[in-house]
Short mmCIF file of C-alpha atoms and ligand atoms in Angstrom, two decimals:
data_model
loop_
_atom_site.label_atom_id
_atom_site.label_comp_id
_atom_site.label_asym_id
_atom_site.label_seq_id
_atom_site.Cartn_x
_atom_site.Cartn_y
_atom_site.Cartn_z
CA MET A 698 12.38 8.98 -63.55
CA SER A 699 13.48 12.45 -64.55
CA ASN A 700 11.15 15.42 -64.35
CA SER A 701 13.77 17.83 -65.68
CA PRO A 702 12.74 20.14 -68.53
CA SER A 703 15.23 18.35 -70.82
CA ALA A 704 13.58 14.93 -70.28
CA ILE A 705 12.00 13.47 -73.40
CA ARG A 706 8.27 12.96 -72.86
CA VAL A 707 6.80 9.69 -74.19
CA ALA A 708 3.07 8.88 -74.29
CA ILE A 709 2.01 5.28 -74.89
CA ILE A 710 -1.62 5.05 -76.05
CA GLY A 711 -3.06 1.64 -75.19
CA GLY A 712 -2.24 -0.61 -72.25
CA GLY A 713 -2.27 -4.07 -73.86
CA LEU A 714 0.71 -6.39 -74.09
CA ALA A 715 2.56 -4.34 -76.70
CA GLY A 716 2.21 -1.11 -74.71
CA ALA A 717 3.13 -2.81 -71.43
CA ALA A 718 6.22 -4.51 -72.89
CA LEU A 719 7.41 -1.20 -74.32
CA LEU A 720 6.79 0.57 -71.02
CA ARG A 721 8.91 -2.02 -69.21
CA GLY A 722 11.69 -1.51 -71.76
CA LEU A 723 11.63 2.28 -71.40
CA LEU A 724 11.72 2.25 -67.60
CA ARG A 725 15.47 1.78 -67.51
CA TYR A 726 16.21 5.13 -69.21
CA PRO A 727 16.23 8.03 -66.76
CA HIS A 728 16.13 10.71 -69.49
CA LEU A 729 12.63 9.60 -70.56
CA THR A 730 9.36 10.41 -68.81
CA ILE A 731 6.60 7.96 -69.70
CA ASP A 732 2.83 7.88 -69.40
CA MET A 733 0.62 5.02 -70.57
CA TYR A 734 -3.05 5.73 -71.32
CA GLU A 735 -5.85 3.19 -71.38
CA PRO A 736 -9.56 4.03 -71.75
CA ARG A 737 -10.75 0.98 -69.82
CA PRO A 738 -11.05 1.45 -66.05
CA THR A 739 -8.31 -1.12 -65.36
CA PHE A 740 -5.49 -2.67 -67.34
CA ARG A 741 -7.17 -5.89 -68.42
CA ASP A 742 -6.65 -8.36 -71.20
CA GLU A 743 -9.26 -11.07 -71.27
CA GLY A 744 -8.07 -12.53 -74.55
CA PRO A 745 -6.80 -16.05 -75.05
CA GLY A 746 -3.56 -17.29 -73.51
CA LEU A 747 -0.26 -16.74 -75.24
CA ALA A 748 2.63 -19.02 -76.08
CA PHE A 749 6.21 -17.80 -75.69
CA THR A 750 8.90 -19.78 -77.49
CA SER A 751 12.37 -19.90 -75.95
CA ARG A 752 13.51 -17.21 -78.41
CA ALA A 753 10.58 -15.01 -77.37
CA GLN A 754 11.55 -15.56 -73.72
CA TYR A 755 15.08 -14.40 -74.58
CA ILE A 756 13.65 -11.22 -76.12
CA LEU A 757 11.52 -10.61 -73.04
CA ALA A 758 14.64 -10.89 -70.89
CA ALA A 759 16.47 -8.45 -73.17
CA ILE A 760 13.66 -5.92 -72.64
CA ASP A 761 13.94 -6.42 -68.89
CA PRO A 762 15.41 -9.54 -67.22
CA GLU A 763 12.58 -9.47 -64.68
CA LEU A 764 9.99 -10.20 -67.41
CA GLU A 765 11.05 -13.84 -67.64
CA TYR A 766 10.16 -14.25 -63.98
CA CYS A 767 6.83 -12.49 -64.65
CA LEU A 768 5.95 -15.44 -66.90
CA ASP A 769 6.59 -17.89 -64.09
CA ARG A 770 4.78 -15.81 -61.51
CA ALA A 771 1.81 -15.66 -63.94
CA GLY A 772 1.59 -19.47 -63.82
CA ALA A 773 3.15 -20.18 -67.24
CA VAL A 774 3.22 -23.87 -68.18
CA LEU A 775 6.14 -25.35 -70.11
CA THR A 776 4.59 -27.48 -72.86
CA THR A 777 5.46 -29.92 -75.60
CA THR A 778 3.80 -29.16 -78.94
CA GLU A 779 1.96 -31.83 -80.91
CA THR A 780 0.08 -31.31 -84.20
CA ARG A 781 -2.08 -34.00 -85.82
CA VAL A 782 -4.50 -34.42 -88.68
CA ALA A 783 -8.11 -34.73 -87.46
CA ALA A 784 -10.02 -35.69 -90.61
CA GLY A 785 -9.57 -37.30 -94.00
CA PRO A 786 -7.56 -40.38 -94.95
CA HIS A 787 -4.55 -39.49 -92.75
CA VAL A 788 -6.49 -38.94 -89.55
CA GLY A 789 -4.29 -39.22 -86.45
CA LYS A 790 -1.02 -38.73 -88.31
CA GLU A 791 1.43 -36.40 -86.55
CA ILE A 792 2.88 -33.37 -88.36
CA GLU A 793 6.36 -32.50 -87.18
CA ILE A 794 7.33 -28.87 -87.21
CA ASN A 795 10.93 -27.77 -86.78
CA GLY A 796 11.58 -26.08 -83.48
CA PHE A 797 8.25 -27.18 -81.99
CA GLY A 798 8.56 -30.25 -79.83
CA GLU A 799 9.49 -31.13 -76.28
CA GLY A 800 9.33 -28.29 -73.74
CA CYS A 801 9.39 -25.69 -76.51
CA LYS A 802 6.90 -23.09 -75.31
CA LYS A 803 5.62 -21.45 -72.16
CA ASN A 804 1.87 -20.92 -72.23
CA VAL A 805 0.52 -18.16 -70.08
CA SER A 806 -2.77 -16.47 -69.31
CA ARG A 807 -2.48 -12.97 -70.74
CA GLN A 808 -4.38 -11.31 -67.94
CA ALA A 809 -2.05 -12.85 -65.34
CA PHE A 810 1.02 -11.95 -67.41
CA LEU A 811 -0.13 -8.36 -68.03
CA ALA A 812 -0.79 -7.92 -64.30
CA GLU A 813 2.71 -9.19 -63.48
CA MET A 814 4.30 -6.95 -66.10
CA LEU A 815 2.64 -3.86 -64.69
CA ASP A 816 3.02 -4.80 -61.04
CA CYS A 817 6.26 -2.86 -60.48
CA VAL A 818 5.47 0.11 -62.74
CA PRO A 819 5.14 3.36 -60.73
CA SER A 820 1.44 4.21 -60.56
CA HIS A 821 1.99 7.81 -61.68
CA MET A 822 2.94 6.50 -65.15
CA MET A 823 -0.24 4.46 -65.66
CA HIS A 824 -3.52 6.16 -66.51
CA PRO A 825 -6.40 3.70 -66.76
CA GLY A 826 -9.88 5.11 -67.39
CA THR A 827 -8.38 7.95 -69.46
CA ARG A 828 -9.77 8.61 -72.90
CA ILE A 829 -7.88 10.75 -75.38
CA ALA A 830 -10.15 12.96 -77.49
CA PHE A 831 -7.51 14.04 -79.99
CA VAL A 832 -3.82 14.49 -80.68
CA THR A 833 -2.57 17.72 -82.25
CA GLU A 834 0.80 18.55 -83.76
CA LEU A 835 2.27 21.67 -82.10
CA PRO A 836 3.90 24.31 -84.31
CA SER A 837 7.69 24.73 -84.61
CA ALA A 838 8.52 21.11 -83.79
CA GLN A 839 7.33 21.56 -80.20
CA GLY A 840 5.87 18.07 -80.08
CA LEU A 841 2.32 16.82 -79.73
CA LEU A 842 -0.58 17.92 -77.58
CA LEU A 843 -2.88 15.25 -76.15
CA THR A 844 -6.37 16.50 -75.35
CA PHE A 845 -8.29 14.27 -72.95
CA ALA A 846 -12.03 13.64 -72.86
CA ASP A 847 -12.36 15.97 -69.81
CA GLY A 848 -10.77 18.83 -71.81
CA SER A 849 -7.38 18.79 -70.04
CA THR A 850 -4.21 18.67 -72.12
CA LYS A 851 -0.61 17.45 -71.89
CA LYS A 852 2.42 17.87 -74.16
CA TYR A 853 4.64 15.04 -75.38
CA ASP A 854 7.67 14.73 -77.61
CA VAL A 855 6.76 11.33 -78.99
CA VAL A 856 3.51 9.33 -79.05
CA ILE A 857 3.41 5.54 -79.40
CA GLY A 858 0.19 4.05 -80.78
CA ALA A 859 -0.35 0.69 -79.06
CA ASP A 860 -4.13 0.79 -79.13
CA GLY A 861 -4.73 -2.41 -81.06
CA THR A 862 -6.70 -3.31 -84.17
CA HIS A 863 -9.53 -0.85 -83.59
CA GLY A 864 -7.57 2.03 -82.07
CA PHE A 865 -7.41 5.58 -83.43
CA THR A 866 -3.65 6.16 -83.66
CA ARG A 867 -3.34 4.35 -87.00
CA GLN A 868 -5.25 7.23 -88.55
CA LEU A 869 -2.76 9.74 -87.09
CA VAL A 870 0.00 8.06 -89.10
CA LEU A 871 -1.85 6.90 -92.20
CA GLY A 872 -4.41 9.68 -92.68
CA SER A 873 -7.92 9.21 -93.95
CA ASP A 874 -7.42 6.39 -96.48
CA GLY A 875 -9.93 3.87 -95.13
CA SER A 876 -8.36 0.95 -96.94
CA LEU A 877 -5.09 1.53 -95.05
CA VAL A 878 -6.62 2.47 -91.71
CA GLN A 879 -9.41 -0.09 -91.34
CA PRO A 880 -8.68 -3.78 -90.86
CA HIS A 881 -10.42 -6.13 -93.26
CA SER A 882 -12.01 -9.56 -92.82
CA THR A 883 -9.88 -12.59 -93.54
CA GLY A 884 -12.68 -15.15 -93.55
CA PHE A 885 -11.12 -16.79 -90.48
CA TRP A 886 -12.89 -16.84 -87.14
CA GLY A 887 -11.65 -17.89 -83.71
CA LEU A 888 -13.32 -18.89 -80.47
CA PRO A 889 -11.26 -19.09 -77.28
CA ILE A 890 -12.60 -20.48 -74.00
CA LYS A 891 -10.94 -21.22 -70.66
CA VAL A 892 -12.33 -23.81 -68.24
CA PRO A 893 -11.09 -25.44 -65.02
CA LEU A 894 -8.99 -28.56 -65.61
CA GLN A 895 -11.39 -31.04 -63.99
CA ARG A 896 -14.35 -29.82 -66.01
CA ALA A 897 -12.39 -30.13 -69.26
CA GLN A 898 -11.10 -33.58 -68.30
CA GLN A 899 -14.68 -34.81 -67.83
CA LEU A 900 -15.43 -34.26 -71.54
CA MET A 901 -11.99 -34.47 -73.15
CA GLY A 902 -10.45 -37.23 -71.06
CA THR A 903 -7.59 -37.15 -68.57
CA GLN A 904 -4.95 -38.49 -70.95
CA SER A 905 -5.06 -35.50 -73.28
CA LEU A 906 -5.01 -33.05 -70.39
CA ASP A 907 -2.35 -34.39 -68.06
CA PRO A 908 -0.67 -31.71 -65.91
CA SER A 909 2.33 -34.02 -65.38
CA ASN A 910 2.89 -34.05 -69.18
CA PRO A 911 1.53 -30.71 -70.38
CA ARG A 912 1.02 -30.51 -74.13
CA HIS A 913 -0.02 -27.86 -76.61
CA VAL A 914 -2.08 -29.90 -79.06
CA GLY A 915 -3.40 -28.86 -82.46
CA TRP A 916 -5.85 -30.91 -84.59
CA ILE A 917 -6.01 -29.96 -88.28
CA GLY A 918 -9.55 -30.48 -89.57
CA ASP A 919 -11.59 -29.89 -92.69
CA GLY A 920 -12.04 -26.10 -92.59
CA THR A 921 -11.40 -25.93 -88.84
CA THR A 922 -8.64 -26.45 -86.32
CA ILE A 923 -8.80 -27.23 -82.60
CA ILE A 924 -6.02 -26.23 -80.22
CA TYR A 925 -5.80 -26.86 -76.48
CA ASP A 926 -3.24 -26.48 -73.74
CA LEU A 927 -2.88 -25.81 -70.01
CA LEU A 928 -2.56 -22.43 -68.30
CA ASP A 929 -2.40 -21.10 -64.74
CA ASN A 930 0.04 -23.68 -63.34
CA GLY A 931 -1.99 -26.43 -65.03
CA ASN A 932 -5.23 -25.58 -63.22
CA GLU A 933 -7.03 -24.24 -66.29
CA VAL A 934 -7.45 -25.47 -69.84
CA GLN A 935 -7.50 -23.12 -72.77
CA ILE A 936 -9.26 -24.22 -75.95
CA ILE A 937 -9.20 -22.20 -79.15
CA VAL A 938 -11.01 -23.32 -82.25
CA PHE A 939 -10.47 -21.59 -85.55
CA GLY A 940 -12.43 -21.89 -88.76
CA LYS A 941 -12.24 -20.64 -92.30
CA GLU A 942 -15.31 -19.49 -94.18
CA ASP A 943 -15.24 -20.49 -97.80
CA ASP A 944 -17.01 -17.37 -99.07
CA ILE A 945 -16.46 -13.92 -97.66
CA GLU A 946 -18.44 -10.84 -98.48
CA GLU A 947 -16.83 -7.96 -100.38
CA GLU A 948 -16.02 -4.98 -98.14
CA ASP A 949 -16.02 -1.33 -99.11
CA GLY A 950 -12.92 -0.54 -97.00
CA LEU A 951 -14.75 2.34 -95.32
CA SER A 952 -17.09 0.78 -92.78
CA GLU A 953 -15.87 -1.51 -90.00
CA PRO A 954 -15.96 -5.21 -90.87
CA SER A 955 -18.05 -7.61 -88.74
CA TRP A 956 -16.60 -8.48 -85.33
CA ALA A 957 -18.51 -11.69 -84.74
CA LYS A 958 -19.50 -14.85 -86.56
CA LEU A 959 -22.63 -16.36 -85.05
CA PHE A 960 -23.63 -20.04 -85.12
CA THR A 961 -26.54 -21.97 -83.69
CA PRO A 962 -25.27 -24.94 -81.64
CA ASP A 963 -26.26 -27.25 -84.53
CA GLU A 964 -24.40 -25.18 -87.11
CA PHE A 965 -21.35 -25.13 -84.89
CA ARG A 966 -21.37 -28.89 -84.41
CA GLU A 967 -21.86 -29.34 -88.15
CA ALA A 968 -18.67 -27.35 -88.85
CA PHE A 969 -16.71 -30.11 -87.07
CA SER A 970 -18.77 -33.07 -88.33
CA SER A 971 -15.95 -34.61 -90.38
CA ASN A 972 -13.70 -34.63 -87.31
CA ARG A 973 -14.54 -37.86 -85.43
CA VAL A 974 -11.49 -37.83 -83.11
CA PRO A 975 -12.99 -38.46 -79.63
CA VAL A 976 -11.01 -35.71 -77.85
CA CYS A 977 -12.09 -33.21 -80.53
CA GLN A 978 -15.74 -34.21 -80.17
CA GLY A 979 -15.31 -33.80 -76.39
CA THR A 980 -13.92 -30.31 -77.03
CA ILE A 981 -16.97 -29.35 -79.10
CA ASP A 982 -19.29 -30.75 -76.40
CA LEU A 983 -17.44 -28.63 -73.87
CA ILE A 984 -17.79 -25.46 -75.95
CA LEU A 985 -21.49 -26.18 -76.46
CA SER A 986 -21.94 -26.63 -72.72
CA VAL A 987 -20.76 -23.00 -72.39
CA TYR A 988 -22.60 -21.58 -75.43
CA THR A 989 -25.98 -23.27 -75.17
CA VAL A 990 -28.10 -20.87 -77.27
CA GLN A 991 -25.76 -19.20 -79.72
CA VAL A 992 -22.05 -19.53 -80.40
CA ALA A 993 -20.28 -16.22 -80.96
CA ALA A 994 -16.84 -16.52 -82.53
CA LEU A 995 -14.55 -13.56 -83.23
CA CYS A 996 -13.91 -12.61 -86.85
CA LEU A 997 -10.16 -12.44 -87.35
CA LEU A 998 -9.11 -9.26 -89.07
CA GLU A 999 -5.99 -8.12 -90.84
CA HIS A 1000 -4.53 -4.77 -91.87
CA GLN A 1001 -3.19 -4.39 -95.34
CA PRO A 1002 0.54 -3.57 -95.65
CA THR A 1003 1.15 0.13 -95.11
CA PRO A 1004 3.80 2.47 -96.48
CA THR A 1005 4.99 3.35 -92.97
CA TYR A 1006 4.43 2.81 -89.22
CA VAL A 1007 5.79 6.24 -88.29
CA THR A 1008 5.65 10.00 -88.70
CA GLU A 1009 8.30 12.36 -87.32
CA ASN A 1010 7.03 11.83 -83.78
CA ILE A 1011 4.32 9.12 -83.79
CA CYS A 1012 5.04 5.41 -84.00
CA LEU A 1013 2.67 2.42 -84.25
CA ILE A 1014 3.49 -0.91 -82.60
CA GLY A 1015 1.69 -4.23 -82.08
CA ASP A 1016 -1.77 -4.71 -83.54
CA SER A 1017 -2.24 -1.00 -84.24
CA ALA A 1018 0.62 -1.31 -86.75
CA HIS A 1019 -0.12 -4.76 -88.16
CA SER A 1020 -3.16 -6.78 -87.18
CA MET A 1021 -2.61 -10.23 -88.62
CA LEU A 1022 -3.86 -13.76 -88.23
CA PRO A 1023 -2.59 -15.07 -84.90
CA PHE A 1024 -1.20 -18.38 -86.16
CA GLN A 1025 2.27 -19.39 -85.00
CA GLY A 1026 2.04 -16.77 -82.22
CA ALA A 1027 3.36 -14.28 -84.74
CA SER A 1028 1.52 -11.26 -83.35
CA ILE A 1029 2.90 -11.40 -79.86
CA SER A 1030 6.40 -12.41 -80.95
CA LEU A 1031 6.55 -9.34 -83.18
CA SER A 1032 5.11 -7.07 -80.49
CA ILE A 1033 7.89 -7.94 -78.09
CA GLU A 1034 10.56 -7.64 -80.80
CA GLU A 1035 9.18 -4.16 -81.48
CA ALA A 1036 9.13 -3.27 -77.78
CA LEU A 1037 12.81 -4.22 -77.54
CA LEU A 1038 13.89 -2.33 -80.65
CA LEU A 1039 11.85 0.79 -79.97
CA SER A 1040 12.92 1.00 -76.32
CA THR A 1041 16.56 0.57 -77.38
CA LEU A 1042 16.29 3.36 -79.97
CA LEU A 1043 14.38 5.77 -77.72
CA GLY A 1044 16.81 4.93 -74.91
CA ARG A 1045 19.68 6.16 -77.12
CA LEU A 1046 18.07 9.50 -77.99
CA PRO A 1047 20.66 12.22 -77.43
CA SER A 1048 18.01 14.93 -77.80
CA ARG A 1049 14.45 15.58 -78.98
CA ALA A 1050 15.77 16.44 -82.41
CA ALA A 1051 16.85 12.82 -82.88
CA ILE A 1052 13.31 11.37 -82.47
CA PRO A 1053 12.52 11.21 -86.24
CA ALA A 1054 15.74 9.24 -86.87
CA ALA A 1055 14.90 6.74 -84.12
CA LEU A 1056 11.40 6.21 -85.50
CA ARG A 1057 12.58 5.87 -89.08
CA ALA A 1058 15.13 3.26 -88.02
CA PHE A 1059 12.37 1.37 -86.19
CA ASP A 1060 10.17 1.44 -89.29
CA GLN A 1061 12.92 0.25 -91.62
CA VAL A 1062 13.74 -2.79 -89.50
CA CYS A 1063 10.36 -3.78 -88.07
CA ARG A 1064 7.91 -3.21 -90.93
CA PRO A 1065 9.36 -5.74 -93.40
CA ARG A 1066 9.36 -8.41 -90.69
CA ALA A 1067 5.74 -7.71 -89.83
CA GLU A 1068 4.78 -7.92 -93.51
CA GLN A 1069 6.56 -11.26 -93.81
CA ALA A 1070 4.86 -12.53 -90.64
CA THR A 1071 1.45 -11.42 -91.93
CA ARG A 1072 1.95 -13.38 -95.14
CA LEU A 1073 3.27 -16.50 -93.42
CA SER A 1074 0.57 -16.41 -90.80
CA ALA A 1075 -2.10 -16.26 -93.51
CA GLU A 1076 -0.51 -19.23 -95.31
CA THR A 1077 -0.33 -21.11 -91.99
CA GLY A 1078 -4.02 -20.42 -91.39
CA LEU A 1079 -4.97 -22.12 -94.64
CA LEU A 1080 -2.69 -25.08 -93.90
CA ILE A 1081 -3.93 -25.69 -90.37
CA THR A 1082 -7.56 -25.53 -91.41
CA GLY A 1083 -6.98 -27.98 -94.25
CA ARG A 1084 -7.81 -25.31 -96.81
CA ALA A 1085 -4.47 -24.80 -98.58
CA PRO A 1086 -5.06 -25.39 -102.32
CA GLY A 1087 -3.54 -28.65 -103.54
CA ILE A 1088 -2.63 -29.70 -99.97
CA GLY A 1089 -5.88 -30.06 -98.05
CA LEU A 1090 -5.60 -32.77 -95.42
CA ASN A 1091 -2.74 -34.66 -97.01
CA ALA A 1092 -0.39 -35.26 -94.07
CA ASP A 1093 2.78 -35.52 -96.14
CA LEU A 1094 2.14 -32.24 -97.92
CA LEU A 1095 1.09 -30.55 -94.69
CA GLN A 1096 4.32 -31.72 -93.10
CA GLN A 1097 6.34 -30.44 -96.05
CA HIS A 1098 4.76 -26.99 -95.94
CA LEU A 1099 4.54 -26.54 -92.20
CA ARG A 1100 7.95 -27.93 -91.23
CA HIS A 1101 9.94 -24.74 -91.91
CA LYS A 1102 7.14 -22.20 -91.74
CA PHE A 1103 7.89 -21.05 -88.22
CA GLU A 1104 11.66 -20.66 -88.50
CA PHE A 1105 11.61 -17.01 -89.43
CA LEU A 1106 10.28 -16.18 -85.97
CA LEU A 1107 11.88 -19.03 -84.06
CA ASN A 1108 15.39 -18.32 -85.31
CA VAL A 1109 15.30 -14.55 -85.25
CA ASP A 1110 18.69 -13.06 -84.42
CA ILE A 1111 17.29 -10.18 -82.43
CA GLU A 1112 20.73 -8.79 -81.61
CA GLU A 1113 21.45 -8.47 -85.32
CA HIS A 1114 18.18 -6.59 -85.83
CA ARG A 1115 18.90 -4.40 -82.84
CA ALA A 1116 22.35 -3.56 -84.18
CA ALA A 1117 20.88 -2.85 -87.65
CA ALA A 1118 18.30 -0.46 -86.21
CA ILE A 1119 20.93 1.38 -84.16
CA SER A 1120 23.19 1.67 -87.15
CA ILE A 1121 20.38 3.15 -89.29
CA MET A 1122 19.54 5.65 -86.56
CA ASP A 1123 23.19 6.67 -86.20
CA GLN A 1124 23.61 7.01 -89.94
CA LEU A 1125 20.57 9.27 -90.12
CA LEU A 1126 22.04 11.34 -87.29
CA GLY A 1127 25.49 11.35 -88.90
CA VAL A 1128 27.24 9.82 -85.88
CA GLU A 1129 29.50 6.79 -85.57
CA THR A 1130 27.88 3.70 -84.06
CA SER A 1131 29.27 2.19 -80.90
CA TRP A 1132 27.16 -0.80 -79.85
CA PRO A 1133 26.87 -2.63 -77.53
C1 FAD B 1216 -9.06 -15.50 -81.06
C2 FAD B 1216 -7.69 -14.91 -81.01
C3 FAD B 1216 -6.61 -15.72 -80.70
C4 FAD B 1216 -5.32 -15.19 -80.65
N1 FAD B 1216 -4.30 -15.99 -80.33
C5 FAD B 1216 -3.06 -15.51 -80.32
C6 FAD B 1216 -1.95 -16.35 -80.05
O1 FAD B 1216 -2.10 -17.53 -79.75
N2 FAD B 1216 -0.71 -15.82 -80.10
C7 FAD B 1216 -0.51 -14.49 -80.43
O2 FAD B 1216 0.64 -14.07 -80.50
N3 FAD B 1216 -1.54 -13.68 -80.67
C8 FAD B 1216 -2.79 -14.15 -80.63
N4 FAD B 1216 -3.82 -13.31 -80.92
C9 FAD B 1216 -3.50 -11.92 -81.29
C10 FAD B 1216 -3.16 -11.10 -80.05
O3 FAD B 1216 -4.31 -11.08 -79.25
C11 FAD B 1216 -2.77 -9.68 -80.40
O4 FAD B 1216 -1.76 -9.69 -81.38
C12 FAD B 1216 -2.23 -8.91 -79.19
O5 FAD B 1216 -3.19 -8.91 -78.18
C13 FAD B 1216 -1.93 -7.49 -79.59
O6 FAD B 1216 -1.53 -6.74 -78.49
P1 FAD B 1216 -1.61 -5.16 -78.56
O7 FAD B 1216 -1.11 -4.67 -77.24
O8 FAD B 1216 -0.98 -4.66 -79.80
O9 FAD B 1216 -3.16 -4.85 -78.74
P2 FAD B 1216 -4.36 -5.13 -77.73
O10 FAD B 1216 -4.10 -6.31 -76.87
O11 FAD B 1216 -5.60 -5.08 -78.53
O12 FAD B 1216 -4.29 -3.86 -76.76
C14 FAD B 1216 -4.72 -2.59 -77.18
C15 FAD B 1216 -5.06 -1.77 -75.95
O13 FAD B 1216 -5.39 -0.46 -76.40
C16 FAD B 1216 -6.58 -0.06 -75.75
N5 FAD B 1216 -7.29 0.92 -76.61
C17 FAD B 1216 -8.20 0.67 -77.56
N6 FAD B 1216 -8.65 1.85 -78.07
C18 FAD B 1216 -7.98 2.83 -77.43
C19 FAD B 1216 -8.00 4.25 -77.50
N7 FAD B 1216 -8.85 4.87 -78.34
N8 FAD B 1216 -7.18 4.96 -76.69
C20 FAD B 1216 -6.34 4.31 -75.84
N9 FAD B 1216 -6.29 2.98 -75.72
C21 FAD B 1216 -7.10 2.25 -76.51
C22 FAD B 1216 -7.38 -1.33 -75.55
O14 FAD B 1216 -8.33 -1.17 -74.51
C23 FAD B 1216 -6.27 -2.31 -75.18
O15 FAD B 1216 -5.98 -2.31 -73.82
C24 FAD B 1216 -5.12 -13.80 -80.93
C25 FAD B 1216 -6.19 -12.98 -81.23
C26 FAD B 1216 -7.46 -13.52 -81.27
C27 FAD B 1216 -8.62 -12.60 -81.62
#
């Protein structure tokens, strides 16, 4: 990596999956110097596992061919997806969704995947345990000054905000308008747990959790949904239950919305009372064997659409740009699309002066897709919790509405988007495009 005075200095704020994927993409360009900052003492991501479709795996490989192997080294399990109705008159009926079927996804533990992604990154680029106090614009287009909590400073030409839903970089781009900066409640909550395979099999049965036939199973209930699959080479089971509250409180858009939805064990069981499918009841028993006193689910938040993800030299990616409901794996699919596009554009920078054009091109291509994903993910949430108006738990209508819902992400022509972004950047710079 270049240390020459002409090198373009990139700071990535936030070391989650979006930041790490971007870092991997930028590593191949010797005219960039990169630092990634993370306030936590280590790069950790304890969140639920992630599912990568074959298209998402292709995008990972386009960022860096080695990333596909990172999935395997992280114990990813190739699964077949199955979605069924868990309550109401059509209980047990399967819902077929285009593109989701046999061997369609690799499920991986995010902590294991993040560790693999960062394994080969030179340590001088990674700065865990480093809190940024503020970011200041330097005069005369000299870039940005990062001031750290210990008072030290460092200059950069471009800053990437990858600090997630509750990070501070969104404010750098969108200013003080709380309704744009703060995420808002969606009324959905989610509770992920991970347990060893044998323990899960005791309560959920061996047939539903068979490592020789790994499946990603979703049960659509009355206001809830239950999803389970295998991770860590089939040694662990991940369960995520989601629910939809029927009434949500008005928010003022200024204060932070609630992070947690609390249930007593009885309230939690009651939320699933119309779901009598034995494996689902076993799943609830399993969750209540972990949460014996109080069940704490995460409130799922969403940002409202914003006029831009960029300034002249700051760019938001991942959840800091667009927190959305996580259904259909939209969040992570978009994060890696963004990592590919942004690394391609920054990799083509002929000089510092071209940074605003690269960021504007990124915004023009990526923001509309994220807005579409946010909308579709919200619609999917209502469908898979049986709460879509006029559809409920009717299997035929669910099938009709879910069948094509995922195609926008599954069939993305990422090369077309990459070419479009490059062409916009070149037009803004007034140069002729030659790509690839
Ligand atoms: C219950 C649940 C289930 C989900 N399931 C799925 C799923 O199945 N599929 C899917 O695609 N997505 C899912 N998601 C969403 C997914 O977790 C996020 O989209 C993804 O983690 C976003 O990655 P990110 O790197 O943008 O942000 P994050 O993973 O939040 O990373 C942000 C990083 O920035 C750091 N940071 C925070 N503040 C600062 C600061 N001030 N300065 C510097 N760094 C900072 C954080 O410590 C963190 O390391 C789920 C989310 C939830 C809550």
